[in-house]
XYZ file of C-alpha atoms in Angstrom:
556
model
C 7.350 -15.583 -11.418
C 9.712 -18.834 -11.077
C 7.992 -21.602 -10.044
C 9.251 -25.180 -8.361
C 8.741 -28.540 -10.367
C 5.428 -29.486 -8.422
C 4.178 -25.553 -8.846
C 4.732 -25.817 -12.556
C 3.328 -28.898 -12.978
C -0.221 -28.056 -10.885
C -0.005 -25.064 -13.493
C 0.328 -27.123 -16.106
C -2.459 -29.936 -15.191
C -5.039 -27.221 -14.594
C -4.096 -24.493 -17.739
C -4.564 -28.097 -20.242
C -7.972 -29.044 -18.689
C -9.567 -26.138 -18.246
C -8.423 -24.872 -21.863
C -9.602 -28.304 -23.526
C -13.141 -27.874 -21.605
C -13.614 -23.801 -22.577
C -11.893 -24.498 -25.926
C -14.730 -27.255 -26.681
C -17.770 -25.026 -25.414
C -16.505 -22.673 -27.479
C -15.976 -25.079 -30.914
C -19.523 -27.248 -29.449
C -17.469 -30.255 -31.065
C -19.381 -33.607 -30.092
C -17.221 -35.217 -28.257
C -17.661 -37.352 -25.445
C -17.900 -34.787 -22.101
C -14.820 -34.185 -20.465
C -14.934 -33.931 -16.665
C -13.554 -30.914 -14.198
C -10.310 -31.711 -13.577
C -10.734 -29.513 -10.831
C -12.434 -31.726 -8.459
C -9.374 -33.697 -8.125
C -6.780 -30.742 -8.984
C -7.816 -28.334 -5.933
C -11.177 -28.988 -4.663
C -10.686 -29.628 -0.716
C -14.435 -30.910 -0.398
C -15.142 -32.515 -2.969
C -18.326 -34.668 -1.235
C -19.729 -31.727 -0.122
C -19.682 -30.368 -3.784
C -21.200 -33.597 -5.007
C -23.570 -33.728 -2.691
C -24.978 -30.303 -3.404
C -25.027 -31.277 -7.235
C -26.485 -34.610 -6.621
C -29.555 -32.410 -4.163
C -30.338 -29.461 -6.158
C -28.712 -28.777 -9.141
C -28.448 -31.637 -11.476
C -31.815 -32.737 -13.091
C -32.150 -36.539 -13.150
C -35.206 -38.022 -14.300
C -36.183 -39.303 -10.810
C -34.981 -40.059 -7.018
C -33.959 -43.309 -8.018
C -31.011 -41.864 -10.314
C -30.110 -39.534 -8.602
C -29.565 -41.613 -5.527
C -27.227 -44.123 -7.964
C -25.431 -41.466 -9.287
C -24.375 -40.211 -5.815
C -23.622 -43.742 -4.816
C -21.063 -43.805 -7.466
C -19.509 -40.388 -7.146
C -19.022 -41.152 -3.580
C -17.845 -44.486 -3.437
C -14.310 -44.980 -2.672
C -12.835 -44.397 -6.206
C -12.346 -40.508 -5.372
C -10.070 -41.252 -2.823
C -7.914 -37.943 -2.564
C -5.479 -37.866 -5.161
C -2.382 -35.783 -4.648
C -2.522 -32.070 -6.042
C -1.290 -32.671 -9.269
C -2.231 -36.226 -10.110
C -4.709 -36.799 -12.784
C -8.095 -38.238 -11.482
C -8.037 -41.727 -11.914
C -11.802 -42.605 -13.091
C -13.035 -40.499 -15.301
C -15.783 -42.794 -16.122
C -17.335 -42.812 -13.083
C -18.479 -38.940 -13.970
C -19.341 -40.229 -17.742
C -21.735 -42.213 -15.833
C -23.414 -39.231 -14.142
C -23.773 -37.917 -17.413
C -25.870 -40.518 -18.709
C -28.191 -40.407 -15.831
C -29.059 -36.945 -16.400
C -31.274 -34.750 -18.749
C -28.914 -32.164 -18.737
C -26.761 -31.996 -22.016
C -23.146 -32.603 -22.484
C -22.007 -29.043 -22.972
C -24.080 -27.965 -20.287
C -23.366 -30.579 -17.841
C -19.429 -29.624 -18.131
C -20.349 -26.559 -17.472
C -22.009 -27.358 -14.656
C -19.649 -29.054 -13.393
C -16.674 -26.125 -13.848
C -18.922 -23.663 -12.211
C -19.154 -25.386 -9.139
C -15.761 -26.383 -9.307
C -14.286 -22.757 -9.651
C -16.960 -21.095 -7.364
C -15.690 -23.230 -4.230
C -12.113 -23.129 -4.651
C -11.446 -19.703 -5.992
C -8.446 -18.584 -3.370
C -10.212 -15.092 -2.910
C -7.166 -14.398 -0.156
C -4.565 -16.526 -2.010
C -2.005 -18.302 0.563
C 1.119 -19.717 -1.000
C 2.351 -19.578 -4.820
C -0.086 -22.142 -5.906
C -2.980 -20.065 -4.618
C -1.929 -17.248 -6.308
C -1.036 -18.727 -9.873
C -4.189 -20.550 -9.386
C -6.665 -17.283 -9.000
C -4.647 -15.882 -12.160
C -5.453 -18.762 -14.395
C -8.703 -19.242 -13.337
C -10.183 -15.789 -14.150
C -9.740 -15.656 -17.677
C -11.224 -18.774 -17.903
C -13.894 -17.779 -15.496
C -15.277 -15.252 -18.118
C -15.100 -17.586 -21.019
C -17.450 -19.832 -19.324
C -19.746 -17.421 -18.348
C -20.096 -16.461 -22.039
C -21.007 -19.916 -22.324
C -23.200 -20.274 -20.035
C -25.086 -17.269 -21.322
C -25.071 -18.546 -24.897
C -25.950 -22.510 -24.450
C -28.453 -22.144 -21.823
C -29.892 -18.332 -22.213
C -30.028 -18.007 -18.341
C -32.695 -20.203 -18.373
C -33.257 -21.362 -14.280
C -34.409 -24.643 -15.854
C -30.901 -25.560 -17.429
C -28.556 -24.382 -15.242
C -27.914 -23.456 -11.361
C -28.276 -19.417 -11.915
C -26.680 -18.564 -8.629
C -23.656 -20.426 -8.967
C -23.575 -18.595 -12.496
C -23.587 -15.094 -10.524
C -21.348 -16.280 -8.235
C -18.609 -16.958 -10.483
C -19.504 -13.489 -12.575
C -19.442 -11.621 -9.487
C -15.949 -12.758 -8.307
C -14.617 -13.004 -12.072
C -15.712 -8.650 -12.290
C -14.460 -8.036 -9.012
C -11.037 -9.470 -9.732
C -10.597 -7.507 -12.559
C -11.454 -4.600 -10.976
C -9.361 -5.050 -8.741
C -6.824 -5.739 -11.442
C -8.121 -2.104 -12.839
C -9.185 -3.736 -16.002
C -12.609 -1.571 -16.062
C -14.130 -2.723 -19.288
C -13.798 -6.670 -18.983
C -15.069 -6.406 -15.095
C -17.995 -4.453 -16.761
C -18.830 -6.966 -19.005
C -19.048 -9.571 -15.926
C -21.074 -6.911 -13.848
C -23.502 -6.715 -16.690
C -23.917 -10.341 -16.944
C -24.550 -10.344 -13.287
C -27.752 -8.532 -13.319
C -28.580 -10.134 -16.288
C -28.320 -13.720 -14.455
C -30.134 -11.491 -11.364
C -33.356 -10.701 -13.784
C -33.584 -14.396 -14.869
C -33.455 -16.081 -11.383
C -37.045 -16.621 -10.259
C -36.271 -14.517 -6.707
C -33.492 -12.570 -7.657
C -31.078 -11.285 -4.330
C -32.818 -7.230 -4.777
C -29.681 -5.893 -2.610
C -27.174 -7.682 -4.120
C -28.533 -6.701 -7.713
C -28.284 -3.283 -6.630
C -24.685 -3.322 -5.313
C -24.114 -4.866 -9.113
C -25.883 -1.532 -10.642
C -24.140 0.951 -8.570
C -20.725 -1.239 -9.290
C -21.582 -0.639 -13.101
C -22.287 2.854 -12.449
C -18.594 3.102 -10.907
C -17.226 1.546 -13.735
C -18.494 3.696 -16.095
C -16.928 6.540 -14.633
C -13.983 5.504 -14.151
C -14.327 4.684 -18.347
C -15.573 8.396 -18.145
C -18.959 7.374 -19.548
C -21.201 9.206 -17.428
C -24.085 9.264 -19.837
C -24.111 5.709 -19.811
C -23.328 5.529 -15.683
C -26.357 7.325 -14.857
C -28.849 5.252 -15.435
C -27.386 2.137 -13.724
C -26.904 4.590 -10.939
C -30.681 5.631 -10.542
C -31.685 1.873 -10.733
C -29.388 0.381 -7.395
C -31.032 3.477 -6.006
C -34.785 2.314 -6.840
C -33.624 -1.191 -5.705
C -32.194 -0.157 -2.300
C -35.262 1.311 -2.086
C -37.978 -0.837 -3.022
C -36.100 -3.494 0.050
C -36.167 -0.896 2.542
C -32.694 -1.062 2.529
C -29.778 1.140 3.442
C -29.103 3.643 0.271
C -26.751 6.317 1.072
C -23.638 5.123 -0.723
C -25.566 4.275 -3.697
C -27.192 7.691 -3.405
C -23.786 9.320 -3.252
C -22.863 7.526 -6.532
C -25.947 8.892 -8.238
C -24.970 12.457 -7.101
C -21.513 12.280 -8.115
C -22.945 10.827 -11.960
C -25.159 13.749 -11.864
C -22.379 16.633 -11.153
C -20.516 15.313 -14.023
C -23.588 15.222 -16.607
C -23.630 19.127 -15.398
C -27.320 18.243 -13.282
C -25.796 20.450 -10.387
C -29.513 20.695 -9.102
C -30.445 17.338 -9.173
C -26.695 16.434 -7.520
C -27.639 19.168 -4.524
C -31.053 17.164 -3.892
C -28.946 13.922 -3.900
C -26.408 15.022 -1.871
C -28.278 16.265 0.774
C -30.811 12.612 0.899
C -27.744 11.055 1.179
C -26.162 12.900 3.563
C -29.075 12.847 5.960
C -29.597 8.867 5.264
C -25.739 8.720 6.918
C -26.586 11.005 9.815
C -29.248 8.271 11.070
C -25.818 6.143 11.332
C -24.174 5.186 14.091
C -20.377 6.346 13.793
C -20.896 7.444 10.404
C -19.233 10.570 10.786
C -16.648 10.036 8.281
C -18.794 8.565 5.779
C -20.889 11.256 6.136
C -17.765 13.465 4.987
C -17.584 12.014 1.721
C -21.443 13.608 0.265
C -20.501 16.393 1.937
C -17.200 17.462 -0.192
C -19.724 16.287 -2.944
C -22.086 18.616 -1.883
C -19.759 21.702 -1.210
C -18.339 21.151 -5.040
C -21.986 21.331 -6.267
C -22.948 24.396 -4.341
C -19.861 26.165 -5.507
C -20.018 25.366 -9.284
C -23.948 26.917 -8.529
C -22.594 29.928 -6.791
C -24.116 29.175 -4.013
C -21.927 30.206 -0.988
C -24.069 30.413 1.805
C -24.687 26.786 1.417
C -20.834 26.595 0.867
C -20.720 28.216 4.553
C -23.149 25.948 5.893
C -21.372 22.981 4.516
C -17.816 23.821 5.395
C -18.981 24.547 8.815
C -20.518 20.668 9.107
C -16.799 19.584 7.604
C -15.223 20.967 10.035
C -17.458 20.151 12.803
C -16.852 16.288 11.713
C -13.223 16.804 11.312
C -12.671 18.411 14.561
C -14.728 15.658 16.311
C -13.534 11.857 17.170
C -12.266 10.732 13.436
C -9.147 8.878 12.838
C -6.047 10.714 12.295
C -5.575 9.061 8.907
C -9.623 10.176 8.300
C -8.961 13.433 9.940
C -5.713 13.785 7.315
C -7.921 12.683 3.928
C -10.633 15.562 5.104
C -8.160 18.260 5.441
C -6.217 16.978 2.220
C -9.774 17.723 0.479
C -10.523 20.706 2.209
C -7.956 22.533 1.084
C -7.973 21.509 -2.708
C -11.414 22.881 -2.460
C -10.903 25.815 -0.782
C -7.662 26.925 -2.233
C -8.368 27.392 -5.861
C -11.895 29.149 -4.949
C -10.082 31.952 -2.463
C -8.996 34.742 -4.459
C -5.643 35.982 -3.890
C -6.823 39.438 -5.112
C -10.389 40.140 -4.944
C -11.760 41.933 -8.321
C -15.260 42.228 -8.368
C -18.024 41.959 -5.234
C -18.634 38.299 -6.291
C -14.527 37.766 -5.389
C -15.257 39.872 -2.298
C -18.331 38.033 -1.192
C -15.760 34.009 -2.137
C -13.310 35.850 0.383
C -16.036 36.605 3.000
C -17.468 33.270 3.086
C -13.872 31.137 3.011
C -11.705 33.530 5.131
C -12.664 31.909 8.949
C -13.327 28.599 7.383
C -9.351 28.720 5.822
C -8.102 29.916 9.041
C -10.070 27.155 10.994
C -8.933 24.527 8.086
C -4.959 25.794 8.606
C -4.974 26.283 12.336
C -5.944 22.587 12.152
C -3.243 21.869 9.702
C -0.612 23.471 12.628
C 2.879 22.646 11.952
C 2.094 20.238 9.494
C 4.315 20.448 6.385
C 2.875 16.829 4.806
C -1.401 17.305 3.896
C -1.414 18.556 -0.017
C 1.775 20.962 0.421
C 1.410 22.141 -2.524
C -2.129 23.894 -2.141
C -1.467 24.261 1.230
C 1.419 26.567 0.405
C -1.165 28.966 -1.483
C -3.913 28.667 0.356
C -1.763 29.992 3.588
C -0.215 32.596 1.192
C -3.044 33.696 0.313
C -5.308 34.115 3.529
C -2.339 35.986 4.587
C -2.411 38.661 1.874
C -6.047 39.032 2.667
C -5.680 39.366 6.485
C -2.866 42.098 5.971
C -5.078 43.565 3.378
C -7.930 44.122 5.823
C -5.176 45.407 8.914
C -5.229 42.206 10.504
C -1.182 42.063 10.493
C 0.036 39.773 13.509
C -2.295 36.931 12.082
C -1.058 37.376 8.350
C 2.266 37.434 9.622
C 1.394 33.742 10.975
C 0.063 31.800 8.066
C 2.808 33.814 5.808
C 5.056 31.838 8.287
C 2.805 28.868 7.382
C 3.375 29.227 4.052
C 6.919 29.197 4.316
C 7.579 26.710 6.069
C 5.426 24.168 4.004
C 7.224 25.787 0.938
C 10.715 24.981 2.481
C 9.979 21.811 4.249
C 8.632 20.248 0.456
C 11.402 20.595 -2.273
C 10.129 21.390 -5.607
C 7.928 23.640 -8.042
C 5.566 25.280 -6.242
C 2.812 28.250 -7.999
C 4.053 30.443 -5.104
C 7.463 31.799 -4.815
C 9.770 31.497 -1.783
C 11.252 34.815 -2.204
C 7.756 36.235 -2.679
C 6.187 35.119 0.297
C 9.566 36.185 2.556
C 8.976 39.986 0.641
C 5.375 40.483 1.511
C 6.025 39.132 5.108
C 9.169 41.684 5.059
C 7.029 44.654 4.124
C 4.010 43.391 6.721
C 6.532 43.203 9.626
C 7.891 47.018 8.464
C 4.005 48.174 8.867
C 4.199 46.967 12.077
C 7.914 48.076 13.428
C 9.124 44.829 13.997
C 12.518 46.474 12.047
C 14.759 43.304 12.459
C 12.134 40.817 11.675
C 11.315 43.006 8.402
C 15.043 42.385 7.762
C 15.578 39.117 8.320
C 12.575 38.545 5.802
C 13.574 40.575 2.991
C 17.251 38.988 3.760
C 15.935 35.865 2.792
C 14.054 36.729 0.307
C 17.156 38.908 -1.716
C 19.185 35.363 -1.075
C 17.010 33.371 -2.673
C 16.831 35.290 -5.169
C 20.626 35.752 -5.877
C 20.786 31.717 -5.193
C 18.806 31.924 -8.863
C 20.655 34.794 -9.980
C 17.372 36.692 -10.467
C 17.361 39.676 -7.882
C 15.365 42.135 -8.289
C 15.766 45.581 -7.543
C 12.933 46.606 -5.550
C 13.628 43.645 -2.918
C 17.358 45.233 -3.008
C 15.847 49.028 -2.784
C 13.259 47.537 0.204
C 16.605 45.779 2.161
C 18.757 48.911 2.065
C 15.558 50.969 3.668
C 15.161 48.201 6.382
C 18.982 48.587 6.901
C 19.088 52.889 6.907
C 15.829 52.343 9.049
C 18.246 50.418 11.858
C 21.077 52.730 11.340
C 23.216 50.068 9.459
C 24.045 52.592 6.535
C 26.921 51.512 4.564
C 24.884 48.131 4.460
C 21.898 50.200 2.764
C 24.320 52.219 0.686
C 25.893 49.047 -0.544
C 22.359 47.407 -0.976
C 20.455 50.453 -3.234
C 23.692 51.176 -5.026
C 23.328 47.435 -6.464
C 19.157 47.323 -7.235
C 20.340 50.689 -9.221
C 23.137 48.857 -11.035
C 20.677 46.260 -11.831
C 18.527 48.397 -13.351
C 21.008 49.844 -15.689
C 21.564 53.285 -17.394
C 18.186 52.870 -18.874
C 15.847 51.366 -16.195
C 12.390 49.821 -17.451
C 10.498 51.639 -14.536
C 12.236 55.266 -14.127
C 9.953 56.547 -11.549
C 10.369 53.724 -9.414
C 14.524 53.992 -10.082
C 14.024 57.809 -9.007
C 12.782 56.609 -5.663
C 15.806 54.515 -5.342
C 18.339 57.225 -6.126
C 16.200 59.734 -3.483
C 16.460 56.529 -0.914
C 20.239 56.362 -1.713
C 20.826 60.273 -1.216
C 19.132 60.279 1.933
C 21.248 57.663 3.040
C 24.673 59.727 1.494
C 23.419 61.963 3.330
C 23.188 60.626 6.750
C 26.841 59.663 5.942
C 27.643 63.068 5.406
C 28.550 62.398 1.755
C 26.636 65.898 0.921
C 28.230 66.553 -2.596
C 27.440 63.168 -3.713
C 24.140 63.204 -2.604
C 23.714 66.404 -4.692
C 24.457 64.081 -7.725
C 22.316 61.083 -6.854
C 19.390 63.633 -5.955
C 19.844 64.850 -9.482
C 19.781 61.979 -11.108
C 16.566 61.369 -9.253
C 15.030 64.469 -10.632
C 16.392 63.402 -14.327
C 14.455 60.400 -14.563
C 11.810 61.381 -12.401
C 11.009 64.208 -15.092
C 11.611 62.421 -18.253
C 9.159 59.257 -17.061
C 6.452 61.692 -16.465
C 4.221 59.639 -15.336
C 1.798 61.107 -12.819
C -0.305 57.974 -12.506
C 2.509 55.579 -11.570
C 1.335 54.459 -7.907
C 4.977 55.850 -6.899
C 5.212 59.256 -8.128
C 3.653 60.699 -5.212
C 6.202 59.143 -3.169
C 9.266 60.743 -5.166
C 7.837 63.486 -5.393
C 7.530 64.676 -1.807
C 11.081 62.501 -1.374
C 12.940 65.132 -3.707
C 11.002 67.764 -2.160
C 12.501 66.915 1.184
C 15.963 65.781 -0.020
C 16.246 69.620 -1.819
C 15.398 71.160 1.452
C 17.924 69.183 3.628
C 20.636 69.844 1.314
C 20.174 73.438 1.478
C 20.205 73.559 5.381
């Protein structure tokens, strides 16, 4: 980042001070105490700090000194320098020193605390605000190791909640900055300064354990996260204070240990600690997504119903769109890779049971929405619509295989369903029903996507040229079968399936009155139908009664 003349110079002033101060804690050379720079540099009250040091911090041996070493502080020496001026008497602090018990090392220290803790830009400005916060933080948590190791937190040597003050800020900057481990390190030495103060903030000390417990997740150190966790809970508790969020932190540690049963009894405390909210509603969304991943890595899918249900109660309620759009977003990531395309076994069939309405009610929400998690959108619409043609409920599969196409098309990209796929199934639902030319205006689209990838397949080919004979379009379906037979060559990898395409494509020579080459194709049919011999193939049935037929027309 450039900087002007006077910018580079306040960054200059303050990065030399503060590093000869730090450097010497850090050496304990005996030199004669240096004093903050920064009650010059870029404190705006600087007789207000004094005054609080000169009243309660710094221990002078009696009233009498501490009243002279006030005097002097505030006389009219420190009379405002400019921003990047030196301060023009440093012996009037050296004074201060001498009047005090406190020693050197520790009175600097003292002194750089306070100094930091009241002008830390926590909303930086301008330029200088901002270069300012980024130099003081790494020198923020070299004091505090200081502090820790010259005075061992002991209330009698040093002002303890100025010490947490500047910890607290210095972790929450870098974890803001994502740099987990050293924000960890200041969180730690938070509670630590908590445990030594004689009446240590209980609330605040738990926000610091729960804030540990985050961090350790987000290192992925959930054996170490959990117990920090179940402490800010104790706390919250012990001061009768609100706990939910810090319960919901504890549940989420336990899911990842694997304590699914301890997560459920979590879960729920918390959820019903954010019911007694006022306009908690979304808040209260947040254990519950918690709680429905718990109950389904249990198996557990009445309480999955029960929970989805309360979900969408909330969602469909007064929440913020944006809310509204973060519930759905996790709705159907959680639903979607738990809804089986194609049941297997009763535990599949008892999933689809429970998470059929609740994906209908989650995508009938979604509406015309292409932009909530298209991706698992996509399947989850795909799917609910292969189960609702499965079980003959055709006019609403037709609509979410709609859905699913249009998210598919609207979002560019690689996608775990198919475009072409999704326009064949719909083709062959809207033939089950009659609707003829929307059947071919689906498998249309699906045999052009296909040939847009140069993959076509024959049975999308074979299905188009039925949907054409079917509307009396025949040199369309001739044209159509002819090619899904070409594709499949002289030697076709499913014969039974290529002799229902040759009986399709003699029915429709025949309706063009092309009888003597229908003869052929019909043999051909027979050829490979014979030498596949393979009664189990879900098709033979079909080509067999097909031949059947196409031998008796031919000989009326």
């Amino acid at each position: 980042m450039r900087r002007n003349p006077a910018e580079q110079a306040a960054h200059d002033a303050l990065t030399h001070y503060s590093g000869v101060i730090t450097e010497r804690m850090a050496t304990h050379l005996p030199e004669e105490p240096l004093p903050s720079v920064f009650l010059a540099e870029i404190m705006p009250n600087s007789e207000d700090l004094l005054q609080s040091i000169g009243n309660n911090h710094i221990p002078f041996t009696d009233d009498a000194q501490r009243k002279m070493a006030m005097e002097l502080l505030l006389r009219g020496e420190l009379d405002r320098p400019k921003p990047i001026s030196p301060l023009p008497k440093f012996d009037i602090v050296v004074m201060v020193v001498e009047r005090t018990n406190a020693p050197p090392e520790i009175f600097d220290l003292i002194w750089l605390t306070f100094a930091i803790t009241n002008t830390f830009p926590w909303e930086p400005a301008n330029k200088i605000e901002v270069t300012l916060r980024e130099m003081l933080i790494p020198h923020a948590a070299q004091i505090l190791r200081h502090i820790e190791a010259l005075t061992n937190l002991s209330p009698k040597e040093f002002p303890l909640e100025r010490a947490l003050r500047l910890a607290r800020f210095t972790a929450k900057d870098l974890r803001d900055a994502k740099n987990y481990r050293a924000s960890l390190a200041c969180y730690q030495q938070a509670v630590r300064i908590h445990a030594a103060m004689p009446r240590p903030n209980t609330n605040q000390m738990s926000l610091d354990y729960a804030l540990i417990s985050i961090l350790r997740a987000a290192l992925d150190e959930y054996e170490a996260a959990l117990e920090p966790a179940e402490v800010s809970v104790r706390l919250r508790i012990s001061s009768d204070a609100g706990h939910a969020n810090h319960l919901k932190q504890l549940a989420k540690v336990q899911h990842k240990l694997g304590r699914l049963a301890e997560a459920r009894v979590t879960y729920k405390q918390a959820i019903e600690l954010y019911r007694t909210q006022e306009n908690a509603a979304f808040a209260e969304t947040a254990p519950l997504l918690g709680l429905m991943k718990v109950v389904i890595a249990l198996g557990d899918w009445e309480s999955v119903d029960g929970t989805l249900a309360r979900i969408l109660e909330l969602c469909a309620g007064d929440l913020q769109p944006a809310d509204a759009d973060k519930i759905l977003t996790n709705l159907i990531g959680l639903i979607t890779p738990n809804y089986p395309q194609t049941p297997k076994s009763p535990a599949d069939e008892e999933k689809v049971r429970i998470l059929t309405p609740h994906a209908i009610t989650t995508l009938d929400m979604l509406g015309s929405r292409t932009d909530i998690n298209p991706a698992q959108a996509t399947v989850l619409a795909f799917s609910l619509a292969k189960r609702l043609a499965h079980v003959n409920r055709g006019q609403e599969a037709i609509r979410f295989y709609r859905q699913s196409i249009a998210i598919r098309e609207a979002v560019q990209g690689p996608s775990t369903v198919d475009g072409a796929t999704i326009y064949n199934l719909l083709a062959i639902l809207l033939l089950q029903l009659k609707d003829r030319p929307a059947a071919q205006a689906a498998a249309e689209r699906a045999v052009e996507i296909d040939r847009s990838r140069q993959e076509e397949k024959p049975e999308r080919l074979a299905r188009l040229g039925s949907i054409y004979r079917s509307l009396g379009r025949l040199e369309e379906a001739r044209a159509s079968v002819e090619h899904a037979l070409e594709l499949a060559g002289p030697t076709p990898a499913d014969p039974t399936q290529a002799a229902l395409h040759l009986c399709l494509l003699s029915e429709i020579q025949i309706r063009l009155e092309d009888r003597e080459q229908a003869d052929l194709t019909l043999t051909r049919a027979i050829d490979f139908y014979e030498s596949a011999n393979q009664p189990d193939h879900p098709q033979s049935q079909a080509v067999a009664r097909d031949i059947a037929t196409l031998k008796a027309n031919l000989r009326a």
